Amino acid sequence: MDIARMGGNREADKVLEEASGYIASLLHSSGGVQGSGDVSVLGGTMLAGEAYLKKIRKRVGRALHYFYGYQVAVGGLMRMMQNLGLDVDRATRDRFLRELDDRISSLPRDSVMENLFFAKPPGRFGTFD
C-alpha cells in the first residue's frame, strides 16, 4: 500500500517513487539484479523505512538486503579484517552491526541526533522480501 492511500502526503509518495526508480535503474544498469548474488542497498535514505524498500523491491523484482548509511563503517572493518587474512562472514558482520547499534544507543541522544540525524538506531537491517 502506498503512503498516499495510508493517509500520508501525496508529494512525499511521489518523492519515494522517484527515488526508488532511480535506485532500481542503477541496479539494473550495473547488472546488479541479474545472477544469483545478493542485491544490497545502502544509505541514509533506507531510514525512510518499509514503504521505500517496498517500492525499490517492486521495481527490482527480487529480495533486497538493506543497510543504513552509518553502517558503512562496518564494511570498512570487514575489508580490513579480510586484508589481514582473517575470516569474515555474515554472522560476524551482523554481530558488528548489532554492537555498533548498541554503542550508538548508549551515547547521549543529543549527540546522536546532531551527528547521525536520528534519535536511536533503527534496530533492523538485512533482508527485505
PDB file of C-alpha atoms in Angstrom:
ATOM      1  CA  MET A   1       0.000   0.000   0.000  1.00  0.00           C
ATOM      2  CA  ASP A   2       1.380   3.417  -0.825  1.00  0.00           C
ATOM      3  CA  ILE A   3       1.731   6.326   1.556  1.00  0.00           C
ATOM      4  CA  ALA A   4      -0.994   8.367  -0.126  1.00  0.00           C
ATOM      5  CA  ARG A   5      -3.599   5.646   0.458  1.00  0.00           C
ATOM      6  CA  MET A   6      -2.482   5.278   4.055  1.00  0.00           C
ATOM      7  CA  GLY A   7      -3.312   8.939   4.654  1.00  0.00           C
ATOM      8  CA  GLY A   8       0.208  10.219   4.003  1.00  0.00           C
ATOM      9  CA  ASN A   9       1.301  13.064   1.832  1.00  0.00           C
ATOM     10  CA  ARG A  10       0.976  12.516  -1.928  1.00  0.00           C
ATOM     11  CA  GLU A  11       4.040  14.641  -2.606  1.00  0.00           C
ATOM     12  CA  ALA A  12       6.118  12.527  -0.227  1.00  0.00           C
ATOM     13  CA  ASP A  13       4.906   9.425  -2.049  1.00  0.00           C
ATOM     14  CA  LYS A  14       5.990  10.965  -5.356  1.00  0.00           C
ATOM     15  CA  VAL A  15       9.465  11.585  -3.935  1.00  0.00           C
ATOM     16  CA  LEU A  16       9.721   7.956  -2.782  1.00  0.00           C
ATOM     17  CA  GLU A  17       8.524   6.755  -6.202  1.00  0.00           C
ATOM     18  CA  GLU A  18      11.146   8.835  -7.994  1.00  0.00           C
ATOM     19  CA  ALA A  19      13.920   7.851  -5.596  1.00  0.00           C
ATOM     20  CA  SER A  20      13.049   4.150  -5.789  1.00  0.00           C
ATOM     21  CA  GLY A  21      13.004   4.357  -9.577  1.00  0.00           C
ATOM     22  CA  TYR A  22      16.462   5.896  -9.556  1.00  0.00           C
ATOM     23  CA  ILE A  23      17.888   3.217  -7.245  1.00  0.00           C
ATOM     24  CA  ALA A  24      16.295   0.445  -9.316  1.00  0.00           C
ATOM     25  CA  SER A  25      17.647   1.924 -12.557  1.00  0.00           C
ATOM     26  CA  LEU A  26      21.168   1.985 -11.070  1.00  0.00           C
ATOM     27  CA  LEU A  27      20.860  -1.651 -10.035  1.00  0.00           C
ATOM     28  CA  HIS A  28      19.528  -2.694 -13.439  1.00  0.00           C
ATOM     29  CA  SER A  29      22.105  -0.709 -15.446  1.00  0.00           C
ATOM     30  CA  SER A  30      25.002  -2.079 -13.388  1.00  0.00           C
ATOM     31  CA  GLY A  31      23.801  -5.650 -13.881  1.00  0.00           C
ATOM     32  CA  GLY A  32      23.356  -5.914 -10.138  1.00  0.00           C
ATOM     33  CA  VAL A  33      19.986  -7.651 -10.313  1.00  0.00           C
ATOM     34  CA  GLN A  34      20.993 -10.384 -12.746  1.00  0.00           C
ATOM     35  CA  GLY A  35      22.505 -13.566 -11.431  1.00  0.00           C
ATOM     36  CA  SER A  36      22.184 -15.275  -8.109  1.00  0.00           C
ATOM     37  CA  GLY A  37      24.173 -12.944  -5.844  1.00  0.00           C
ATOM     38  CA  ASP A  38      22.738 -10.740  -3.144  1.00  0.00           C
ATOM     39  CA  VAL A  39      21.364  -7.340  -4.047  1.00  0.00           C
ATOM     40  CA  SER A  40      22.094  -4.784  -1.356  1.00  0.00           C
ATOM     41  CA  VAL A  41      21.122  -1.158  -0.957  1.00  0.00           C
ATOM     42  CA  LEU A  42      22.862   1.124   1.490  1.00  0.00           C
ATOM     43  CA  GLY A  43      22.388   4.675   2.582  1.00  0.00           C
ATOM     44  CA  GLY A  44      20.660   7.173   4.754  1.00  0.00           C
ATOM     45  CA  THR A  45      17.541   7.023   2.606  1.00  0.00           C
ATOM     46  CA  MET A  46      16.931   3.493   3.865  1.00  0.00           C
ATOM     47  CA  LEU A  47      15.777   5.217   7.065  1.00  0.00           C
ATOM     48  CA  ALA A  48      12.650   6.144   5.088  1.00  0.00           C
ATOM     49  CA  GLY A  49      11.547   2.645   6.015  1.00  0.00           C
ATOM     50  CA  GLU A  50       9.438  -0.147   4.690  1.00  0.00           C
ATOM     51  CA  ALA A  51       7.355   1.944   2.287  1.00  0.00           C
ATOM     52  CA  TYR A  52      10.521   2.980   0.441  1.00  0.00           C
ATOM     53  CA  LEU A  53      12.042  -0.501   0.490  1.00  0.00           C
ATOM     54  CA  LYS A  54       8.814  -1.972  -0.919  1.00  0.00           C
ATOM     55  CA  LYS A  55       8.953   0.462  -3.816  1.00  0.00           C
ATOM     56  CA  ILE A  56      12.565  -0.429  -4.623  1.00  0.00           C
ATOM     57  CA  ARG A  57      11.921  -4.161  -4.322  1.00  0.00           C
ATOM     58  CA  LYS A  58       8.870  -3.924  -6.593  1.00  0.00           C
ATOM     59  CA  ARG A  59      10.986  -2.268  -9.279  1.00  0.00           C
ATOM     60  CA  VAL A  60      13.923  -4.640  -8.830  1.00  0.00           C
ATOM     61  CA  GLY A  61      11.808  -7.793  -8.651  1.00  0.00           C
ATOM     62  CA  ARG A  62      13.762  -9.689  -6.011  1.00  0.00           C
ATOM     63  CA  ALA A  63      14.732  -9.686  -2.359  1.00  0.00           C
ATOM     64  CA  LEU A  64      16.945  -6.862  -1.142  1.00  0.00           C
ATOM     65  CA  HIS A  65      19.479  -6.609   1.621  1.00  0.00           C
ATOM     66  CA  TYR A  66      19.397  -3.152   3.125  1.00  0.00           C
ATOM     67  CA  PHE A  67      21.744  -1.268   5.365  1.00  0.00           C
ATOM     68  CA  TYR A  68      21.862   2.281   6.683  1.00  0.00           C
ATOM     69  CA  GLY A  69      24.485   4.849   5.784  1.00  0.00           C
ATOM     70  CA  TYR A  70      26.204   4.903   9.163  1.00  0.00           C
ATOM     71  CA  GLN A  71      26.687   1.125   8.955  1.00  0.00           C
ATOM     72  CA  VAL A  72      29.200   1.521   6.123  1.00  0.00           C
ATOM     73  CA  ALA A  73      31.835   1.755   8.880  1.00  0.00           C
ATOM     74  CA  VAL A  74      31.366  -1.970   9.475  1.00  0.00           C
ATOM     75  CA  GLY A  75      32.112  -2.670   5.810  1.00  0.00           C
ATOM     76  CA  GLY A  76      35.475  -0.947   6.184  1.00  0.00           C
ATOM     77  CA  LEU A  77      36.210  -3.009   9.274  1.00  0.00           C
ATOM     78  CA  MET A  78      35.294  -6.212   7.424  1.00  0.00           C
ATOM     79  CA  ARG A  79      37.553  -5.284   4.498  1.00  0.00           C
ATOM     80  CA  MET A  80      40.440  -4.594   6.883  1.00  0.00           C
ATOM     81  CA  MET A  81      39.929  -7.979   8.545  1.00  0.00           C
ATOM     82  CA  GLN A  82      39.974  -9.701   5.141  1.00  0.00           C
ATOM     83  CA  ASN A  83      43.199  -7.877   4.225  1.00  0.00           C
ATOM     84  CA  LEU A  84      44.738  -9.186   7.445  1.00  0.00           C
ATOM     85  CA  GLY A  85      43.801 -12.726   6.423  1.00  0.00           C
ATOM     86  CA  LEU A  86      41.034 -13.103   8.999  1.00  0.00           C
ATOM     87  CA  ASP A  87      37.844 -14.998   8.251  1.00  0.00           C
ATOM     88  CA  VAL A  88      34.752 -12.844   7.949  1.00  0.00           C
ATOM     89  CA  ASP A  89      31.209 -13.970   7.333  1.00  0.00           C
ATOM     90  CA  ARG A  90      27.672 -12.670   7.634  1.00  0.00           C
ATOM     91  CA  ALA A  91      27.408 -13.699  11.261  1.00  0.00           C
ATOM     92  CA  THR A  92      30.479 -11.592  12.057  1.00  0.00           C
ATOM     93  CA  ARG A  93      29.082  -8.669  10.062  1.00  0.00           C
ATOM     94  CA  ASP A  94      25.727  -8.885  11.809  1.00  0.00           C
ATOM     95  CA  ARG A  95      27.376  -9.088  15.233  1.00  0.00           C
ATOM     96  CA  PHE A  96      29.400  -5.948  14.459  1.00  0.00           C
ATOM     97  CA  LEU A  97      26.263  -4.162  13.212  1.00  0.00           C
ATOM     98  CA  ARG A  98      24.375  -5.016  16.421  1.00  0.00           C
ATOM     99  CA  GLU A  99      27.358  -3.918  18.525  1.00  0.00           C
ATOM    100  CA  LEU A 100      27.517  -0.631  16.612  1.00  0.00           C
ATOM    101  CA  ASP A 101      23.829  -0.013  17.276  1.00  0.00           C
ATOM    102  CA  ASP A 102      24.313  -0.872  20.964  1.00  0.00           C
ATOM    103  CA  ARG A 103      27.186   1.597  21.251  1.00  0.00           C
ATOM    104  CA  ILE A 104      25.227   4.320  19.485  1.00  0.00           C
ATOM    105  CA  SER A 105      22.257   3.652  21.784  1.00  0.00           C
ATOM    106  CA  SER A 106      24.491   4.273  24.807  1.00  0.00           C
ATOM    107  CA  LEU A 107      25.525   7.744  23.576  1.00  0.00           C
ATOM    108  CA  PRO A 108      23.699  10.909  24.624  1.00  0.00           C
ATOM    109  CA  ARG A 109      20.611  11.345  22.449  1.00  0.00           C
ATOM    110  CA  ASP A 110      21.513  14.942  21.544  1.00  0.00           C
ATOM    111  CA  SER A 111      24.882  13.809  20.217  1.00  0.00           C
ATOM    112  CA  VAL A 112      23.302  11.052  18.131  1.00  0.00           C
ATOM    113  CA  MET A 113      20.730  13.487  16.704  1.00  0.00           C
ATOM    114  CA  GLU A 114      23.410  16.042  15.877  1.00  0.00           C
ATOM    115  CA  ASN A 115      25.736  13.579  14.163  1.00  0.00           C
ATOM    116  CA  LEU A 116      23.521  10.849  12.719  1.00  0.00           C
ATOM    117  CA  PHE A 117      20.174  12.660  12.388  1.00  0.00           C
ATOM    118  CA  PHE A 118      18.122  10.083  14.257  1.00  0.00           C
ATOM    119  CA  ALA A 119      17.255   9.615  17.921  1.00  0.00           C
ATOM    120  CA  LYS A 120      18.237   5.955  18.076  1.00  0.00           C
ATOM    121  CA  PRO A 121      19.406   3.306  15.621  1.00  0.00           C
ATOM    122  CA  PRO A 122      16.564   1.740  13.630  1.00  0.00           C
ATOM    123  CA  GLY A 123      17.426  -1.670  15.081  1.00  0.00           C
ATOM    124  CA  ARG A 124      16.760  -3.537  11.852  1.00  0.00           C
ATOM    125  CA  PHE A 125      18.824  -4.309   8.799  1.00  0.00           C
ATOM    126  CA  GLY A 126      19.250  -7.242   6.485  1.00  0.00           C
ATOM    127  CA  THR A 127      16.835  -8.914   4.109  1.00  0.00           C
ATOM    128  CA  PHE A 128      13.651  -7.340   2.847  1.00  0.00           C
ATOM    129  CA  ASP A 129      11.454  -9.726   0.821  1.00  0.00           C
TER     130      ASP A 129
END
